[in-house]
mmCIF file of C-alpha atoms and ligand atoms in Angstrom:
data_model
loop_
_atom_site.group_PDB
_atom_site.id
_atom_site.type_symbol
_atom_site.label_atom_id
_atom_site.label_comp_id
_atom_site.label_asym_id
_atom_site.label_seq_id
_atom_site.Cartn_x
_atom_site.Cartn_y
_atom_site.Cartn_z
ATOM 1 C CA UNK A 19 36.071 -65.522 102.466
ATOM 2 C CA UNK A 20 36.447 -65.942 106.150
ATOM 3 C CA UNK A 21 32.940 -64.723 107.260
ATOM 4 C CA UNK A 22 29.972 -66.451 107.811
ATOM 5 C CA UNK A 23 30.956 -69.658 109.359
ATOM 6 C CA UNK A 24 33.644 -69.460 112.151
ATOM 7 C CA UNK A 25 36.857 -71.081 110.645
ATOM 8 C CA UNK A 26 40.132 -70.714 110.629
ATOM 9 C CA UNK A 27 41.925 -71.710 107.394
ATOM 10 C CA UNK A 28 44.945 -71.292 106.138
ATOM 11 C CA UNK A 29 45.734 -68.627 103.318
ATOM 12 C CA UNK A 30 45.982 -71.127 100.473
ATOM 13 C CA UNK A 31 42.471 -72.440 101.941
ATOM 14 C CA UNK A 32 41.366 -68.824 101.522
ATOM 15 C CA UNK A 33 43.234 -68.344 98.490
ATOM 16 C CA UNK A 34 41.015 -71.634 96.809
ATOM 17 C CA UNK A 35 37.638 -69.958 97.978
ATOM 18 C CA UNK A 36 38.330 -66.811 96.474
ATOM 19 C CA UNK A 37 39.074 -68.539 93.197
ATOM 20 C CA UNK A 38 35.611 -69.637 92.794
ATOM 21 C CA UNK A 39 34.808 -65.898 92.893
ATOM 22 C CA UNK A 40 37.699 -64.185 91.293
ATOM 23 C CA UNK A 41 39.545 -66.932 89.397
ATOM 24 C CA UNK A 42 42.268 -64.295 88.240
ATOM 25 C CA UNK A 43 43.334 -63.661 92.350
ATOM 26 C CA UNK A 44 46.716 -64.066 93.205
ATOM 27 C CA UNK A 45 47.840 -65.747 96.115
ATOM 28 C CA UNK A 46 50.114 -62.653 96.906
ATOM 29 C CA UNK A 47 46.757 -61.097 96.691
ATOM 30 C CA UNK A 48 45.410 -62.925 99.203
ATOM 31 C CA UNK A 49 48.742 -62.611 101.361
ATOM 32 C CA UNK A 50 48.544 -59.003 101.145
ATOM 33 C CA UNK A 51 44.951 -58.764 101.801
ATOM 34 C CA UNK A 52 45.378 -60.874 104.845
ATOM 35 C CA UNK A 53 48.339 -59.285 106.087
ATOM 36 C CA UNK A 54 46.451 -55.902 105.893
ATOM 37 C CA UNK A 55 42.907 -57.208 107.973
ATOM 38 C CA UNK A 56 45.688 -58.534 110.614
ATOM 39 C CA UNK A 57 47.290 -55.079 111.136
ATOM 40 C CA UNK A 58 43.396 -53.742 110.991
ATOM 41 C CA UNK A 59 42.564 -55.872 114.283
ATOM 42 C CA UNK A 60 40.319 -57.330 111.334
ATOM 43 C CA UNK A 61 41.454 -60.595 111.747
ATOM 44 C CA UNK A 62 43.516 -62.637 113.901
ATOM 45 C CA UNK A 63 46.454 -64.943 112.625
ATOM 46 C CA UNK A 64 47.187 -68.022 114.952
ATOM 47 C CA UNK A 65 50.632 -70.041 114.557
ATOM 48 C CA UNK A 66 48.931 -73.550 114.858
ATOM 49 C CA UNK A 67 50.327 -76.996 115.580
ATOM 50 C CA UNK A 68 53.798 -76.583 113.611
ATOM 51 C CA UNK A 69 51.250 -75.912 110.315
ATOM 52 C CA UNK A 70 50.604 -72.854 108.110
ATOM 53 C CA UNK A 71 49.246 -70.043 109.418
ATOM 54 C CA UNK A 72 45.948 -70.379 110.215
ATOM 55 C CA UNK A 73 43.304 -66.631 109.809
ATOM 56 C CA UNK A 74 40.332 -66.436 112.317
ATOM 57 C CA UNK A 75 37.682 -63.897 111.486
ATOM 58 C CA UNK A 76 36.721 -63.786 114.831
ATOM 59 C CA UNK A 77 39.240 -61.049 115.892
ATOM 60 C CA UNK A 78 36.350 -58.691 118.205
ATOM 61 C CA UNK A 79 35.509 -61.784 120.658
ATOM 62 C CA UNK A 80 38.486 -62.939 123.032
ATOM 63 C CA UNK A 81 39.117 -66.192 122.727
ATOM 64 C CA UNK A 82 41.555 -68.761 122.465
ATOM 65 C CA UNK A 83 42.333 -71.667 120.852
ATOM 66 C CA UNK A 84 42.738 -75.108 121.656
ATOM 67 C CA UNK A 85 44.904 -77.683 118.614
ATOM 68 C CA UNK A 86 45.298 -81.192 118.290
ATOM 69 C CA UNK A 87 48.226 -81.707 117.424
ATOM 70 C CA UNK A 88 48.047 -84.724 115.122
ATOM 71 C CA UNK A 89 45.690 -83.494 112.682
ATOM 72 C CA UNK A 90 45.950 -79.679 113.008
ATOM 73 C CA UNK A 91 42.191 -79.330 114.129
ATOM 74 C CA UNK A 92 41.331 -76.197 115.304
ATOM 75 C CA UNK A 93 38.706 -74.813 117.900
ATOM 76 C CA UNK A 94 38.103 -72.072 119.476
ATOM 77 C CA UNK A 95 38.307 -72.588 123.482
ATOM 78 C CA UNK A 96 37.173 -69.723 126.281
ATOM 79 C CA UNK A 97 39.013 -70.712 129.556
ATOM 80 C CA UNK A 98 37.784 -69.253 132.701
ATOM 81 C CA UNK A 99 39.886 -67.783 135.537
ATOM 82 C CA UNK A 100 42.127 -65.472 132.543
ATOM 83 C CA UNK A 101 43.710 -63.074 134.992
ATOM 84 C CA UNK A 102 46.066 -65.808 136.046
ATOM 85 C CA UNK A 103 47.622 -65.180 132.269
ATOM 86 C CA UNK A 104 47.939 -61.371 133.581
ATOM 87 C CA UNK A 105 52.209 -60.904 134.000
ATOM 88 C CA UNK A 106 53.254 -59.304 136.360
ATOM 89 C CA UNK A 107 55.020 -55.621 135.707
ATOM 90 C CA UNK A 108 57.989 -57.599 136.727
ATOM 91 C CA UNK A 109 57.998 -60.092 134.154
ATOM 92 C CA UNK A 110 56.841 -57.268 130.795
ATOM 93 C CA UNK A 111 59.760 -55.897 130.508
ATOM 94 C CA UNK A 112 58.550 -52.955 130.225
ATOM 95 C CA UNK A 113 56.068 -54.030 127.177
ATOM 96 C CA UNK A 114 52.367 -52.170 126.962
ATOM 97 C CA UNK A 115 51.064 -55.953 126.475
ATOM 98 C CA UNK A 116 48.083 -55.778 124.201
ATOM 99 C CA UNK A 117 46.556 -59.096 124.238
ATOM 100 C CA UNK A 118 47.718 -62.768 124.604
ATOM 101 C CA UNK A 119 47.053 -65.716 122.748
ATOM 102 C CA UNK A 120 47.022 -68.942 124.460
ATOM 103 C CA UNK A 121 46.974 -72.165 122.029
ATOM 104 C CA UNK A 122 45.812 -75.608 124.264
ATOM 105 C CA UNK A 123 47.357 -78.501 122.931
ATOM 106 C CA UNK A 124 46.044 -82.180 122.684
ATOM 107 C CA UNK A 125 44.677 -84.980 120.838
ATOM 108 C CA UNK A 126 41.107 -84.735 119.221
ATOM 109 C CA UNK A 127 38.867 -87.319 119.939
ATOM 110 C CA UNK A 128 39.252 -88.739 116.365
ATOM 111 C CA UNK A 129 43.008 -88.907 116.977
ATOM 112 C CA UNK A 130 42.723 -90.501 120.644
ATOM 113 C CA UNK A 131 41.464 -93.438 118.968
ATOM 114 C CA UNK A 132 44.252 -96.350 118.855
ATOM 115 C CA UNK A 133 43.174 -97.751 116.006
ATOM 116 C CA UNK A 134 43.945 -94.794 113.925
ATOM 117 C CA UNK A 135 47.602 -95.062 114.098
ATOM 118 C CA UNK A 136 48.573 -98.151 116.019
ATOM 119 C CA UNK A 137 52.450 -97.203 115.870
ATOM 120 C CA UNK A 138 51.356 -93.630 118.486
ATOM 121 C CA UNK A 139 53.437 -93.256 121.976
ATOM 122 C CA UNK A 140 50.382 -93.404 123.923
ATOM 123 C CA UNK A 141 52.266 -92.806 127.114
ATOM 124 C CA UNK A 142 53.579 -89.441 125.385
ATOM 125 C CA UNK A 143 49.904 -88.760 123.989
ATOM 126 C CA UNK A 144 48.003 -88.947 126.878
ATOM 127 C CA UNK A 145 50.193 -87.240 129.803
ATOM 128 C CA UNK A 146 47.763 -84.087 129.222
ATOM 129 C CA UNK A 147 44.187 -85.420 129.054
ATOM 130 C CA UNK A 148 41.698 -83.250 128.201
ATOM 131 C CA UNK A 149 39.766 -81.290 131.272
ATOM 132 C CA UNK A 150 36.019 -80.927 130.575
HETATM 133 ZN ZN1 LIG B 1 43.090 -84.687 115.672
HETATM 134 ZN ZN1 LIG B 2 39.351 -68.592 116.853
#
């Protein structure tokens, strides 16, 4: 359910596809199942913008991820200059660090627009514009 186009959706978005296949599935199912392709290195599971868990099939390219924080959209972002995210031995505790996941946070340009929500802190929305 998560190949083919690059998404990330959330289990009970998953869950829904898989219905129109299998309309017996479980949600536990689907759980499990995801659960399992995460401990594979199948799949990647990304804590989004205080929503659900989100599932990104694209597990074998490193990326991260960039969230607007209004609306929970959800890109995938490849920042340049990564080995400043190296830590130093001093600073791992003595963890074997595997990987990191960086999550950008922001506004989407739908959600920058004031007339969307007129009541929005725009001095608290916009003290991290957007780089590029
Ligand atoms: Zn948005
Ligand atoms: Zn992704």
């Amino acid at each position: 359910m998560l190949d083919g186009e690059h998404l990330h959706l959330t289990a009970e978005a998953v869950h829904s596809r898989a219905q129109n296949r299998l309309p017996e599935i479980s949600l536990a199912t689907v759980y499990n199942t995801l659960n399992e392709l995460v401990a594979m290195g199948e799949v990647l599971e990304i804590s989004g913008a205080g929503g659900a868990k989100r599932y990104d099939p694209n597990a074998r390219i490193d990326h991260h991820h960039l969230v607007c924080t209004k609306c929970g959209d959800l890109r995938d972002v490849f920042p340049h200059g990564r080995s400043g995210l190296d830590l130093a031995s001093s600073d791992r505790h003595g963890y074997e660090v595997t990987g990191v996941d960086i999550v950008f946070r922001g506004l989407c340009p739908d959600c920058q627009s004031p007339v969307s929500s007129p009541a929005r802190h725009d001095d608290l929305a916009l003290t991290e514009p957007a780089d590029r």
